Coordinates of C-alpha atoms in Angstrom, one line a residue:
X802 CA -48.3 75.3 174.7
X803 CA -50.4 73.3 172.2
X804 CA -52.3 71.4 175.1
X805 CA -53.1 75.1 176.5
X806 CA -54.5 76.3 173.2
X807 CA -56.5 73.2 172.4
X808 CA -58.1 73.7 176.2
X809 CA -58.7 77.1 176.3
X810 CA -62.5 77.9 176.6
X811 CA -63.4 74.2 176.5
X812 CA -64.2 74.3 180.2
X813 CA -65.3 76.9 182.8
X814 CA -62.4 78.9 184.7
X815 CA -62.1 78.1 188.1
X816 CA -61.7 82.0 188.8
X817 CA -65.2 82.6 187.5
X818 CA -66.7 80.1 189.7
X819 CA -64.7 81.6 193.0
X820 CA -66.2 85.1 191.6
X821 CA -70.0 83.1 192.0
X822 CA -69.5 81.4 195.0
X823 CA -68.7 84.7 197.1
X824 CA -71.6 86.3 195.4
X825 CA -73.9 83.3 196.9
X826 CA -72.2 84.0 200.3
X827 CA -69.4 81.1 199.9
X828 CA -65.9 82.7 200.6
X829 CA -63.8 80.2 201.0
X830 CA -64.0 77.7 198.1
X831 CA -61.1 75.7 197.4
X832 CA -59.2 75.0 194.4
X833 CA -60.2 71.0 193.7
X834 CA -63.9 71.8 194.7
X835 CA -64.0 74.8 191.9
X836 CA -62.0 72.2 189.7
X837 CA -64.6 69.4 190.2
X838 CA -67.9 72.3 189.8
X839 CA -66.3 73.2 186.8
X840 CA -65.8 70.1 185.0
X841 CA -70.1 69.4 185.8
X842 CA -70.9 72.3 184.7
X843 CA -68.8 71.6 181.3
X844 CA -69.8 68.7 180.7
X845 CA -73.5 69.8 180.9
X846 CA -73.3 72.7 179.2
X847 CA -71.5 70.7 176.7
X848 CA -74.9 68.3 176.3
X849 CA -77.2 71.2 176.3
X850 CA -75.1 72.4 173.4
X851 CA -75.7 69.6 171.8
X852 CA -79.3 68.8 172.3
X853 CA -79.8 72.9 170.9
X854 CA -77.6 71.9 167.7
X855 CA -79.9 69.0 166.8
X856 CA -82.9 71.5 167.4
X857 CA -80.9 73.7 165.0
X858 CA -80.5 71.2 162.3
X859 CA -84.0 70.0 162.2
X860 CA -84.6 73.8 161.4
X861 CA -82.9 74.0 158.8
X862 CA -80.7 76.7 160.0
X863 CA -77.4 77.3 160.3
X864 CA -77.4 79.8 163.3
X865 CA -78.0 78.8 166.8
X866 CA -81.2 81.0 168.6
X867 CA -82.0 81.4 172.4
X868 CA -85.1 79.5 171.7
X869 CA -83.1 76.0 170.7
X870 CA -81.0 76.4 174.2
X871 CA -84.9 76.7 175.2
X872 CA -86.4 73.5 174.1
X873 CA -82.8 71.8 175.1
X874 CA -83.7 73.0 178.6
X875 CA -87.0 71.4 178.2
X876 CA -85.7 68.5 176.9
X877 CA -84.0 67.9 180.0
X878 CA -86.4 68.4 182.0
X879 CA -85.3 71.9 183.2
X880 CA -87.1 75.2 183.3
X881 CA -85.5 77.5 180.4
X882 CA -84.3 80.5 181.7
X883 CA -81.4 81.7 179.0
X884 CA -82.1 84.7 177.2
X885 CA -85.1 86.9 176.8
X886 CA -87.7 87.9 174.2
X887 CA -88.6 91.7 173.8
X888 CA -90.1 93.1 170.8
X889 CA -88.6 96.6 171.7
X890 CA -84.5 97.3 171.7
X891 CA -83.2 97.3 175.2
X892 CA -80.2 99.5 175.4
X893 CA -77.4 98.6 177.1
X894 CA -74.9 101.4 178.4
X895 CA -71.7 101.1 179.0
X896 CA -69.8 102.7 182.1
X897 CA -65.9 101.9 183.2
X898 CA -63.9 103.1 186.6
X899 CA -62.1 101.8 189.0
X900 CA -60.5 99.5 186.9
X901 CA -63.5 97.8 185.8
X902 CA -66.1 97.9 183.3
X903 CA -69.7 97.6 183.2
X904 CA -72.8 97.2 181.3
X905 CA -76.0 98.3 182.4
X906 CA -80.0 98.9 181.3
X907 CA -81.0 102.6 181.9
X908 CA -83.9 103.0 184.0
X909 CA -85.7 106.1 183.6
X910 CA -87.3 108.0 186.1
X911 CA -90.9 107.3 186.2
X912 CA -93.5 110.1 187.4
X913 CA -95.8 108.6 190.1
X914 CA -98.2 111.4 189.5
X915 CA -99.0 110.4 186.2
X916 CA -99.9 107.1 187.5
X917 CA -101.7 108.0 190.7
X918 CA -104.1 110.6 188.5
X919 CA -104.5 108.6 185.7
X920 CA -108.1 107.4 185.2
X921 CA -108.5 103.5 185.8
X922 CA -109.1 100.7 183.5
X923 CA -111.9 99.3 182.5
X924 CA -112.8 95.9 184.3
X925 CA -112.5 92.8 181.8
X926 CA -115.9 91.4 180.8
X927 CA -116.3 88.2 182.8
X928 CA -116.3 85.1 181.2
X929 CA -119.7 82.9 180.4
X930 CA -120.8 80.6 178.0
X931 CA -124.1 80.5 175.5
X932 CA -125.1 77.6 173.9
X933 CA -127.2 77.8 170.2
X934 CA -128.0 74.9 168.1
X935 CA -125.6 74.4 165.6
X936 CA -128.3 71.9 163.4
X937 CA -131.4 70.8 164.2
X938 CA -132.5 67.7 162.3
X939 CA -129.5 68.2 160.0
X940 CA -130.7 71.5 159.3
X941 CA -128.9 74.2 160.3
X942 CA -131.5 77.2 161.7
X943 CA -130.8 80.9 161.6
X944 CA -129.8 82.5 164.2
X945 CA -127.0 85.3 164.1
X946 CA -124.5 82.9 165.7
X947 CA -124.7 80.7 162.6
X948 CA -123.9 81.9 158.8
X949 CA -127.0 83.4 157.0
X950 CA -128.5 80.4 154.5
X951 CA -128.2 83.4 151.4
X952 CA -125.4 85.0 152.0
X953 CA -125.4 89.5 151.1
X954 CA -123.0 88.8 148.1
X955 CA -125.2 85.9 146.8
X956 CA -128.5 88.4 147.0
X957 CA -126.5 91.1 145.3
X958 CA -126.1 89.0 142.6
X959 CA -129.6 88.1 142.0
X960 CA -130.3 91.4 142.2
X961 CA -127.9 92.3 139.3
X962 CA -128.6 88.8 137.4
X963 CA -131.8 87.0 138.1
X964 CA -131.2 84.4 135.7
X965 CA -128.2 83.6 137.3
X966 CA -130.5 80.3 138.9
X967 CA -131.6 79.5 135.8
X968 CA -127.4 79.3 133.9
X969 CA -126.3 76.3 137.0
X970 CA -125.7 72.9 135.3
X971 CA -128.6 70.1 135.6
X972 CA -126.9 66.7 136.1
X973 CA -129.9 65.3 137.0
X974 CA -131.4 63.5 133.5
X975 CA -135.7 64.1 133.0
X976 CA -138.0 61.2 134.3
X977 CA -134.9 59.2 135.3
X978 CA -133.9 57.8 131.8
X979 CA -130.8 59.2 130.2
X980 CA -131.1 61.2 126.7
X981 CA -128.6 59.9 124.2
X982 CA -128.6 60.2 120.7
X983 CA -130.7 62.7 118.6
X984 CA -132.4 63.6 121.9
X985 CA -129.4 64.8 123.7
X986 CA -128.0 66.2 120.6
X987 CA -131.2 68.6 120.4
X988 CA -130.7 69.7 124.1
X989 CA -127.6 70.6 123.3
X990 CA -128.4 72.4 120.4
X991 CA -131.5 74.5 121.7
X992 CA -131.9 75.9 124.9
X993 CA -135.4 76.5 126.4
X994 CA -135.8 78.8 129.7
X995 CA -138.5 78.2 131.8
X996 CA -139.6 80.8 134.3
X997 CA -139.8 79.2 137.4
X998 CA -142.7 80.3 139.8
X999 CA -141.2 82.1 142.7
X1000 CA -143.7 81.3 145.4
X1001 CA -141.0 81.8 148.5
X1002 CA -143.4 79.5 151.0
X1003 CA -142.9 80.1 154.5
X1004 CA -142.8 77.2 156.8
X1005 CA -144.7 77.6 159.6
X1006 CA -142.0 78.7 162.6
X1007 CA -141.8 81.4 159.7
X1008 CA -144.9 81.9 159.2
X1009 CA -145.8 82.3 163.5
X1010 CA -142.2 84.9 163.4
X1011 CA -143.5 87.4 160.7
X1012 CA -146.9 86.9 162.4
X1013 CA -145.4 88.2 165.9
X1014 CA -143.3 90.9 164.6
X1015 CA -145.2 92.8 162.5
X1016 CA -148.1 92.9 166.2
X1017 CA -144.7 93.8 168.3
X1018 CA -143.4 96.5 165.7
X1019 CA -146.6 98.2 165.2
X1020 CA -148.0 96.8 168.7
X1021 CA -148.4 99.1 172.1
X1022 CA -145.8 97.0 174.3
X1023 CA -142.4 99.5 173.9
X1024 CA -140.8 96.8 175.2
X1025 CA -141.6 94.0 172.9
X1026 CA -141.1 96.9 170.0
X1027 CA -137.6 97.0 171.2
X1028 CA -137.0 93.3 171.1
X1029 CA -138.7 92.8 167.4
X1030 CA -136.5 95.8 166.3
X1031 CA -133.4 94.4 167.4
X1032 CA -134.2 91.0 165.8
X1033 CA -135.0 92.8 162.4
X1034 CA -131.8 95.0 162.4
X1035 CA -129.4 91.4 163.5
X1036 CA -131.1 88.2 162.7
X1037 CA -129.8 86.9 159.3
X1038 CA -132.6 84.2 158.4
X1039 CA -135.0 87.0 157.2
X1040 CA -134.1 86.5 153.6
X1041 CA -137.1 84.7 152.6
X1042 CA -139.9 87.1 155.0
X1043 CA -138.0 90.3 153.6
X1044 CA -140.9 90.7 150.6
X1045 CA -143.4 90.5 152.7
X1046 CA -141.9 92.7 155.2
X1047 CA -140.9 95.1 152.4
X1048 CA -145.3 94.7 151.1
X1049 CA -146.3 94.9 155.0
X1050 CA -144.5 98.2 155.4
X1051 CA -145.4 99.7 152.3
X1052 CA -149.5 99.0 152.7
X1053 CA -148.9 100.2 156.3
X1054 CA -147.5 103.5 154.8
X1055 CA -150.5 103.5 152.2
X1056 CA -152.9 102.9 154.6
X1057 CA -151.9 105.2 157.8
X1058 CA -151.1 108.4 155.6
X1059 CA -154.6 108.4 154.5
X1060 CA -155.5 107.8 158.1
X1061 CA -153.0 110.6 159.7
X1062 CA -151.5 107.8 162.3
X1063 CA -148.6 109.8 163.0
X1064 CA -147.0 106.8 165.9
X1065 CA -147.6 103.8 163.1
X1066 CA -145.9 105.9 160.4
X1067 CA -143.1 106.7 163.3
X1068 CA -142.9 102.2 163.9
X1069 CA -143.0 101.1 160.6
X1070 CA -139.9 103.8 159.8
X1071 CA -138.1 102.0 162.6
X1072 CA -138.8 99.0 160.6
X1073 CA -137.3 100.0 157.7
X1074 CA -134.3 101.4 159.8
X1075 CA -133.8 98.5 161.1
X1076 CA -133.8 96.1 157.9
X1077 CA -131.6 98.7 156.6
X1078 CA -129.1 97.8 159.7
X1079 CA -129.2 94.4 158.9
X1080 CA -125.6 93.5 157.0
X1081 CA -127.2 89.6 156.3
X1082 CA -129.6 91.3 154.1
X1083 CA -129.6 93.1 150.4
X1084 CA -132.6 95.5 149.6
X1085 CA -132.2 96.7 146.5
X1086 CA -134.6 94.6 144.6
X1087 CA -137.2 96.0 147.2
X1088 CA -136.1 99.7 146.6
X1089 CA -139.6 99.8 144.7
X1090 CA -141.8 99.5 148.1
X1091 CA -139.6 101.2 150.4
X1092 CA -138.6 104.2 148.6
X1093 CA -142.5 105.7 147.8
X1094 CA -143.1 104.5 151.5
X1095 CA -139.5 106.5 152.7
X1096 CA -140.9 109.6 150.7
X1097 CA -144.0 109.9 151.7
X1098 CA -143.3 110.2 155.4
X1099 CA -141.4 113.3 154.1
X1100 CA -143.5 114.9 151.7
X1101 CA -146.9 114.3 152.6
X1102 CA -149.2 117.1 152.9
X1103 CA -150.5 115.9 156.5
X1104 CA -149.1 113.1 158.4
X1105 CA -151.3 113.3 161.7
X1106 CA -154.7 114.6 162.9
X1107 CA -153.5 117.6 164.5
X1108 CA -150.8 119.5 162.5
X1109 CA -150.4 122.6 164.8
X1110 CA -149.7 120.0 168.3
X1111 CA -148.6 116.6 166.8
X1112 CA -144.5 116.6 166.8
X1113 CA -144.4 115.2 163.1
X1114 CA -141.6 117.3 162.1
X1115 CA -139.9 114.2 164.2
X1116 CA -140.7 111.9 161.5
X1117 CA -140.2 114.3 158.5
X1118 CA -136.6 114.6 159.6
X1119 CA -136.0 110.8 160.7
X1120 CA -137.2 109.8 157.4
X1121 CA -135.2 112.1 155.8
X1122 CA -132.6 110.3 157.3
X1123 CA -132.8 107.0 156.3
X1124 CA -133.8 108.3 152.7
X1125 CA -130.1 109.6 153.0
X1126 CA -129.3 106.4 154.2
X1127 CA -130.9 104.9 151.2
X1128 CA -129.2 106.6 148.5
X1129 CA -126.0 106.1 150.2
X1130 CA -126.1 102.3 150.1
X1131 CA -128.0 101.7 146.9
X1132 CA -127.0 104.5 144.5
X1133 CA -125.0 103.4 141.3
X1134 CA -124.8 104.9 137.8
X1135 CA -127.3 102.5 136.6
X1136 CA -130.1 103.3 139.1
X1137 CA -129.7 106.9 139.9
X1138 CA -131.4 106.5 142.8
X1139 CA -130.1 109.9 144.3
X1140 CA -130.7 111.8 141.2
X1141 CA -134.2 111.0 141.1
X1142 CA -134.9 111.6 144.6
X1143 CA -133.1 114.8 144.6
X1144 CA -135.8 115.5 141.6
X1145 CA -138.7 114.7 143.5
X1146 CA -137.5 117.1 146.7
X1147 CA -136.5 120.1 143.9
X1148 CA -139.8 119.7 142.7
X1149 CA -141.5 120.0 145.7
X1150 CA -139.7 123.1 146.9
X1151 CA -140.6 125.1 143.1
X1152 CA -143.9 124.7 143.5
X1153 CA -146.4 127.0 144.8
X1154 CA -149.5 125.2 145.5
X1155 CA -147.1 122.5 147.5
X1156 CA -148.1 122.1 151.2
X1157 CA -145.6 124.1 153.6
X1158 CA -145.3 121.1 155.6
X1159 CA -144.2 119.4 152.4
X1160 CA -141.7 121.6 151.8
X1161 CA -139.9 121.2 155.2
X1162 CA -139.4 117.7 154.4
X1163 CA -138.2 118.6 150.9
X1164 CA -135.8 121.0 152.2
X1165 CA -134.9 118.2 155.2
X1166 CA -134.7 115.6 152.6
X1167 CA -132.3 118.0 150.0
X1168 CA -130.0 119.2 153.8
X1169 CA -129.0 115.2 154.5
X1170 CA -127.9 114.9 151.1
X1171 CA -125.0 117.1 151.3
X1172 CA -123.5 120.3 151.3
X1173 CA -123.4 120.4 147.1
X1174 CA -127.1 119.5 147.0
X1175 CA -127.8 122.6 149.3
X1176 CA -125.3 124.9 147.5
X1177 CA -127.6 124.0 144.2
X1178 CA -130.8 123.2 144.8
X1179 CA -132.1 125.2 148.1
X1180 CA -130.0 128.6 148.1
X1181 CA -131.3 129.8 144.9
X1182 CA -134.9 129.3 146.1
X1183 CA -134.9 130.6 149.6
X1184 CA -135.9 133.9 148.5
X1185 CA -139.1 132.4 146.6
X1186 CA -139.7 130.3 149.9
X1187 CA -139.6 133.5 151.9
X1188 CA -141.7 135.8 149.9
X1189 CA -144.0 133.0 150.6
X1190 CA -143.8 133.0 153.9
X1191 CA -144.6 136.6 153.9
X1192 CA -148.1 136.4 152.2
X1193 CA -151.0 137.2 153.9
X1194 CA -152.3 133.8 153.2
X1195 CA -149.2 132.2 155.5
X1196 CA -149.3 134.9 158.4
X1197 CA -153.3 134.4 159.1
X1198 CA -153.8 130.8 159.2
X1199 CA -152.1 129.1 162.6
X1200 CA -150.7 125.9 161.0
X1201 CA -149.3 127.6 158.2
X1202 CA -147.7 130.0 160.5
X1203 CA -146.4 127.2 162.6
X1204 CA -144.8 125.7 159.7
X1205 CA -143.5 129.2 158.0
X1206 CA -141.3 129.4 161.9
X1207 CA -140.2 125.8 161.5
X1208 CA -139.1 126.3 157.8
X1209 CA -137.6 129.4 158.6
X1210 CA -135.7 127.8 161.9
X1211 CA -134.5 124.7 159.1
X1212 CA -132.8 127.4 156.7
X1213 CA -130.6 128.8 159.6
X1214 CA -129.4 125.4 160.4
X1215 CA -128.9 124.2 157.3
X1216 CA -127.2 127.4 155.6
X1217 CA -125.3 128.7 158.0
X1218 CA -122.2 126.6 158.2
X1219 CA -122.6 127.0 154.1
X1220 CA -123.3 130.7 154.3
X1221 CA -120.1 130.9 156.4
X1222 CA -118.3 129.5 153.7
X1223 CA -119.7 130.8 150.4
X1224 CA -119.9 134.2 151.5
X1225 CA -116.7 136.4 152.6
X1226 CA -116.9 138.5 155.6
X1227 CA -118.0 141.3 156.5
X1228 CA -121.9 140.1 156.2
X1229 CA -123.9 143.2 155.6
X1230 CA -127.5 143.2 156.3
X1231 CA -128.9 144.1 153.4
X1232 CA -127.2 142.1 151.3
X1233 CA -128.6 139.1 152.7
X1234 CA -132.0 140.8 152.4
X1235 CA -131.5 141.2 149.0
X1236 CA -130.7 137.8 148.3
X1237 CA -132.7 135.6 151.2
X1238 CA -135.6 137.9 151.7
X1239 CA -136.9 138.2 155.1
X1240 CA -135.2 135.0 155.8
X1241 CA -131.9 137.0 155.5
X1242 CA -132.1 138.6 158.8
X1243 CA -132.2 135.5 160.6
X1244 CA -129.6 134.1 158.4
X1245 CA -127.3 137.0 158.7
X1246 CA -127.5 137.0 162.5
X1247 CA -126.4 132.9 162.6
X1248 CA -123.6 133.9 160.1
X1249 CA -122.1 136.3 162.4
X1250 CA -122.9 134.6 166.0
X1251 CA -120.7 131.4 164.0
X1252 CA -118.1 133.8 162.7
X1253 CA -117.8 135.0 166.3
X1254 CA -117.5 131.3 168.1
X1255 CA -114.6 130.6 165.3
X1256 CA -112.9 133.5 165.9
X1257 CA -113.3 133.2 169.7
X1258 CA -112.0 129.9 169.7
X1259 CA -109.0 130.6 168.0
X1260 CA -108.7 133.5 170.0
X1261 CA -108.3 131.0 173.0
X1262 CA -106.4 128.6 171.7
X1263 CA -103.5 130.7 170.4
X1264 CA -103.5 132.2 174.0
X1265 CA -103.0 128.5 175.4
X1266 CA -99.5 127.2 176.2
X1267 CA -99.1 124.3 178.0
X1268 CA -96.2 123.4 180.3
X1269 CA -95.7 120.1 181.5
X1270 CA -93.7 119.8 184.8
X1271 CA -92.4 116.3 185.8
X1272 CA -91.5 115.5 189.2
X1273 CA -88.9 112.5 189.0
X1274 CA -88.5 110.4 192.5
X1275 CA -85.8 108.2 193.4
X1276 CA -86.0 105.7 196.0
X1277 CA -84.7 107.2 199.7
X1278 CA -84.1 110.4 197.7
X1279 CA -85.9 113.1 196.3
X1280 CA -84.9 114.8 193.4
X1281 CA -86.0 118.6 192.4
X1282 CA -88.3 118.9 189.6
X1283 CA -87.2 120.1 185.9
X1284 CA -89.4 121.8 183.9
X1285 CA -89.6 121.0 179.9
X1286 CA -89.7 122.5 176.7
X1287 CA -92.8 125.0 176.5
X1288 CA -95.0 123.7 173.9
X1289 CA -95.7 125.3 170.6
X1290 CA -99.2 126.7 170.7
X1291 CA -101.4 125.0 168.1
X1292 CA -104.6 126.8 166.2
X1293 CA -108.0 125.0 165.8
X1294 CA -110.8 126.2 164.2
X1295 CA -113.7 124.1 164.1
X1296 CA -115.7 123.9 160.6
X1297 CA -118.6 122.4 159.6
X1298 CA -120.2 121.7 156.8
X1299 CA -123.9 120.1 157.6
X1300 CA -126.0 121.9 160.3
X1301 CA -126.2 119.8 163.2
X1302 CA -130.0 119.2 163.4
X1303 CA -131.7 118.8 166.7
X1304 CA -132.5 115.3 167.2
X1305 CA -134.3 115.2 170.1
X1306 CA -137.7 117.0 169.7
X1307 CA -139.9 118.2 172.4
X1308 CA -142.2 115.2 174.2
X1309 CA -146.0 115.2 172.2
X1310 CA -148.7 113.1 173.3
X1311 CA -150.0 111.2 170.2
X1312 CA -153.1 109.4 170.3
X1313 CA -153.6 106.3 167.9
X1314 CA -156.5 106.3 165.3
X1315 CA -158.3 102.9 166.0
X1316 CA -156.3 101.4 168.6
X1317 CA -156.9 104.3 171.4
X1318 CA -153.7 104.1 172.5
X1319 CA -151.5 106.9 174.2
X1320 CA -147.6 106.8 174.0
X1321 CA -145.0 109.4 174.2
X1322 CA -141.9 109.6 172.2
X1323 CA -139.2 111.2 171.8
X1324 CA -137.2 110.5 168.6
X1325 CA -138.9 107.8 165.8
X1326 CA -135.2 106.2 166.0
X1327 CA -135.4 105.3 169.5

């Protein structure tokens, strides 16, 4: 009874190998030749067993995983096949009759209809290779594949510190003697700071790059615009050329505003876009050429030679844009670079001798800075910018009447998603006369064509049930559909709370001052 016990489980039943030979096909296996398969199979279970306990004690581990049976299997030169590896639970159910019990995966039913209407994938990007120069000389070039020479953190801190150069450690000794005694005592004692001349020479491959992308970003070829843009907005070696690119663009500003070039004011704004893309490069220490430059191209009294046909509206709002950009990225507590250019707009918009094509951009410039700066500083003067628009002096000259319909189309976009906010239906007419002026009628008639899409759409969507019906297949057989739950019906309503400005304006022909050159465009930021 002992030598039973001490056996039991130490070797494979003969029963169990019967039960696998007649599910391979074999019938008839006899009682030695199951004896003699199931002493093999002991013994090398036993030494895989053994080769998974060594793996488990080189572990240090005291529990035995699938994945030490795994690398005994590989061991011996055998494929591993014990066990599986799933990151979800796989439940098992369990099932008994007719005297036996079972344990089973449950397969759902999958819906071929989802699969057959569901939209393809997308194809895999095939596989190539690009080669760059990783050092030339021993010196590593820039080019985006390779880490910028200054990195953004590194010119931030310039920009907060510019001694910070000046506090590194010199081991370096003067003329090559070392100072001992009363002379190195004194150095220690006093501290002189030089200020080192900052001359940022360009070699010449620099030199020949700013040369041939300034001609291609204010250059003809759209082409070659398109290909200097990209390179400003991802190259990160452009650390040293960023003054002079900062200088170029600002006397390119300076000198085209005086000479109404509306399609150079439009490139070197992409220019400024673009270095303003660039995540290599920091341009706060440059803030004082690129925001007068930003602000003129909204403000300016005339940005072309002919006001009432030229599209510059175009590059009021595109510059408006970026100065939103601007204060975004570059406006701290200490600066205040948002407060002071939400001065300079408010300052345009009070006036009365102020250009009405200057206060478009103002109002465009004071719309992209938010919904607070338009609850503040354009509501209460839209009545003052309509009376305006009512004088006599507005209504008889063409371009001033051309600009009076473009500010007045610029309100309604910009204060109705606000409007539909601040003030509590119903919207009676006069009330918004009252308060807009003339402006009102066109303001109270956006009001209630938004109130009606919101209520419209939550009309439709509380009328909108969805019922999904599955169709379940099973192999040979068909099985009748079931219909499910009917889902709650959900209500959306869309808000808003900037206007969504038209981006696109219409196609203008500009013609080029000096260069007598003819290009169309659509959008400054394309």
């Amino acid at each position: 009874m002992g030598e039973i016990e001490v056996n039991y489980g130490s070797t494979l039943p003969t029963e169990s190998l019967k039960v696998i030979a007649e599910s391979v096909g074999i019938g008839n296996l006899s009682d030695d030749a199951a004896k003699e398969i199931s002493d093999s199979a002991t013994y090398r279970l036993k030494l895989v067993l053994q080769e998974s306990k060594k793996f488990m004690m080189h572990s240090n581990r005291c529990k035995l995983l699938p994945s030490d049976i795994d690398n005994a299997l590989k061991v011996f030169g055998i494929e591993p096949i014990y066990g599986f590896h799933a990151k979800d639970h796989i439940p098992f159910r369990y099932a008994s009759g007719g005297g036996r019990e079972l344990h089973f995966i449950d397969d759902k039913d999958i819906d071929l209809i989802e699969f057959v209407n569901a939209p393809l994938a997308k194809l895999p990007l095939e596989i190539s290779i690009r080669c760059h120069w990783l050092a030339i000389d021993g010196i590593q070039p820039t080019v985006p594949e390779n880490p910028p020479s200054v990195s953004k953190d590194v010119q931030k801190l310039e920009c907060v510190d510019p001694l910070n150069k000046l506090k590194k450690p010199i081991d370096k000794e003067v003329s090559g003697r070392p100072s001992t005694g009363k002379a190195q005592k004194l150095r220690n004692v006093e501290t002189v700071h030089v200020k080192q001349l900052a001359t940022h020479e360009l070699s010449v491959e620099q030199q020949l790059y700013y040369k041939e992308i300034t001609e291609a970003c204010v250059g003809s070829d759209e082409s070659r615009r398109a290909e200097a843009l990209q390179s400003l907005a991802s190259d990160p070696g452009l650390h040293e050329m960023l003054p002079r690119m900062c200088t170029f663009i600002a006397e390119g500003v300076k000198v085209n505003v005086v000479q109404n070039n509306l399609a150079l004011l439009i490139y070197l704004m992409r220019m400024v876009k673009a270095l303003l893309d660039n995540p290599a490069l920091y341009l706060e220490k440059y803030l004082h050429e690129i925001i007068p430059s930003v602000v003129t191209c909204v403000v300016s009294k005339q940005l072309c030679m002919r006001p009432e046909i030229d599209n510059h509206w175009a590059l009021r709002d595109f510059a408006s844009r970026l100065m939103a950009q601007i204060c975004k990225m570059f406006n701290t507590p200490t600066n205040n670079v948002q407060t002071r250019i939400t001065r300079v707009f408010t300052n345009a918009t009070n006036s009365d001798k102020t250009a009405l094509p200057s206060v478009y951009g103002a109002l465009e410039g004071l719309a992209e800075l938010g919904t607070e700066t338009i609850k503040v500083f354009v509501i209460p003067r839209v009545r003052m910018i309509s009376d305006r628009l009512d004088s006599p002096e507005v209504t008889q000259n063409n371009v001033d009447r051309i600009s009076g319909n473009q500010i007045k189309h610029l309100l309604c976009k910009i204060l109705t998603p606000v409007l539909k906010i601040t003030h509590s239906p119903p919207d009676n007419l006069d009330e918004y006369k009252k308060e807009f002026g003339s402006v009102g009628v066109q303001l109270h008639a956006a009001v209630c064509k938004a109130r009606t899409t919101t209520i419209m759409q939550s009309t439709s969507n509380q009328n909108v049930t969805q019922t999904n019906t599955q169709s379940r297949t099973i192999v040979g057989r068909p099985v009748a559909a079931t219909t499910s739950n009917i889902v709650n019906p959900q209500k959306y309503v869309l808000m808003s709370q900037r206007p969504v400005v038209a981006q696109t304006p219409p196609n203008k022909t500009v013609y080029i001052s000096q260069q007598n050159i003819k290009s169309e465009f659509q959008d400054p930021s394309n």
